[in-house]
Amino acid sequence: MANPHVYVYAEYQVSIPFDKIDWAPINVEMKKFPGLLSKTWLSGVNTHSVGGFYAFDTLENAQGYIDGLLTPFARQVNGNLSVKLFDADATAQASIGMDSPFFERT
């Protein structure tokens, strides 16, 4: 896998339990967006919030994903969306120091 340059944390506050959402078509749609390197689904304990951690190759591709998939989904499920972007390049050395599988020692 290519090294990520941007991490995205996204969380929807919704009143739909995680297991009541049909994730299959969402998984298909997300794979259509360029630059998405990985996704880890999240389900809030006792909160009905859903979201994920994402790794992207560029800030532009991360923003395209937010605008093209995350924001429309928030409207679809009538939920509030919170998104945070993180600079993976700025944290690369710390990740290498802990032997993260996403960063190789050079």
CSV table of C-alpha atoms in Angstrom, one decimal:
chain,number,residue,atom,x,y,z
A,1,MET,CA,0.0,0.0,0.0
A,2,ALA,CA,1.2,3.5,-0.8
A,3,ASN,CA,2.0,5.7,2.1
A,4,PRO,CA,-0.9,8.0,3.1
A,5,HIS,CA,-0.4,11.7,3.1
A,6,VAL,CA,-3.8,12.6,4.7
A,7,TYR,CA,-5.9,10.9,7.4
A,8,VAL,CA,-9.6,11.6,7.7
A,9,TYR,CA,-11.7,11.0,10.8
A,10,ALA,CA,-15.4,11.2,10.2
A,11,GLU,CA,-18.3,10.6,12.5
A,12,TYR,CA,-22.1,10.8,11.9
A,13,GLN,CA,-24.4,11.3,14.8
A,14,VAL,CA,-27.5,9.4,13.7
A,15,SER,CA,-30.2,7.5,15.5
A,16,ILE,CA,-29.8,4.3,13.4
A,17,PRO,CA,-27.9,1.4,14.9
A,18,PHE,CA,-24.9,0.3,12.9
A,19,ASP,CA,-26.3,-3.1,12.1
A,20,LYS,CA,-29.5,-1.6,10.6
A,21,ILE,CA,-27.6,0.2,7.8
A,22,ASP,CA,-27.0,-1.6,4.5
A,23,TRP,CA,-23.3,-1.1,4.1
A,24,ALA,CA,-22.8,-3.2,1.0
A,25,PRO,CA,-23.8,-0.4,-1.5
A,26,ILE,CA,-21.8,2.2,0.5
A,27,ASN,CA,-18.7,0.0,0.3
A,28,VAL,CA,-19.1,-0.2,-3.5
A,29,GLU,CA,-19.5,3.5,-3.8
A,30,MET,CA,-16.5,4.4,-1.7
A,31,LYS,CA,-14.2,2.3,-3.9
A,32,LYS,CA,-15.1,4.6,-6.8
A,33,PHE,CA,-13.2,7.5,-5.3
A,34,PRO,CA,-9.6,8.0,-6.3
A,35,GLY,CA,-6.9,8.0,-3.7
A,36,LEU,CA,-8.7,6.1,-0.9
A,37,LEU,CA,-6.0,3.8,0.5
A,38,SER,CA,-7.8,2.3,3.5
A,39,LYS,CA,-10.9,2.6,5.6
A,40,THR,CA,-11.7,1.3,9.1
A,41,TRP,CA,-15.4,1.5,10.0
A,42,LEU,CA,-16.4,2.8,13.5
A,43,SER,CA,-19.5,2.2,15.5
A,44,GLY,CA,-19.9,4.3,18.7
A,45,VAL,CA,-20.5,2.4,21.8
A,46,ASN,CA,-24.0,3.2,23.1
A,47,THR,CA,-24.2,6.3,20.9
A,48,HIS,CA,-25.5,5.1,17.5
A,49,SER,CA,-22.7,7.2,15.9
A,50,VAL,CA,-21.0,5.7,12.9
A,51,GLY,CA,-17.9,6.7,11.0
A,52,GLY,CA,-14.5,5.8,10.1
A,53,PHE,CA,-10.8,6.4,9.8
A,54,TYR,CA,-9.5,6.8,6.3
A,55,ALA,CA,-6.1,7.1,4.6
A,56,PHE,CA,-5.7,9.1,1.4
A,57,ASP,CA,-2.9,9.8,-1.0
A,58,THR,CA,-3.6,13.5,-1.3
A,59,LEU,CA,-5.6,16.3,0.4
A,60,GLU,CA,-7.5,16.9,-2.9
A,61,ASN,CA,-8.7,13.3,-3.0
A,62,ALA,CA,-9.6,13.4,0.7
A,63,GLN,CA,-11.7,16.5,0.1
A,64,GLY,CA,-13.3,15.0,-3.0
A,65,TYR,CA,-14.4,12.0,-0.9
A,66,ILE,CA,-15.8,14.2,1.9
A,67,ASP,CA,-17.7,16.4,-0.6
A,68,GLY,CA,-18.8,13.5,-2.9
A,69,LEU,CA,-19.7,10.8,-0.4
A,70,LEU,CA,-19.6,11.7,3.3
A,71,THR,CA,-21.6,14.9,3.0
A,72,PRO,CA,-24.4,13.5,0.8
A,73,PHE,CA,-24.7,10.4,3.1
A,74,ALA,CA,-25.2,12.7,6.1
A,75,ARG,CA,-28.1,14.3,4.3
A,76,GLN,CA,-29.4,10.9,3.3
A,77,VAL,CA,-29.5,9.6,6.9
A,78,ASN,CA,-30.5,12.9,8.4
A,79,GLY,CA,-27.4,12.9,10.5
A,80,ASN,CA,-24.8,15.5,11.7
A,81,LEU,CA,-21.3,15.0,10.2
A,82,SER,CA,-18.1,15.8,11.9
A,83,VAL,CA,-14.9,15.5,9.9
A,84,LYS,CA,-11.2,16.1,10.8
A,85,LEU,CA,-8.2,16.0,8.5
A,86,PHE,CA,-4.8,15.0,9.7
A,87,ASP,CA,-1.4,15.5,8.1
A,88,ALA,CA,0.1,12.0,7.7
A,89,ASP,CA,3.4,13.5,6.5
A,90,ALA,CA,3.8,15.5,9.7
A,91,THR,CA,3.4,12.3,11.8
A,92,ALA,CA,5.4,9.9,9.7
A,93,GLN,CA,8.5,9.9,11.9
A,94,ALA,CA,6.5,9.1,15.0
A,95,SER,CA,4.7,6.3,13.0
A,96,ILE,CA,8.0,4.9,11.8
A,97,GLY,CA,9.4,5.0,15.4
A,98,MET,CA,6.5,2.7,16.5
A,99,ASP,CA,6.9,0.4,13.6
A,100,SER,CA,3.6,1.2,12.0
A,101,PRO,CA,2.8,-1.2,9.1
A,102,PHE,CA,1.8,1.9,7.0
A,103,PHE,CA,5.3,3.4,7.1
A,104,GLU,CA,8.5,1.8,6.1
A,105,ARG,CA,11.9,2.7,7.4
A,106,THR,CA,14.1,4.3,4.8
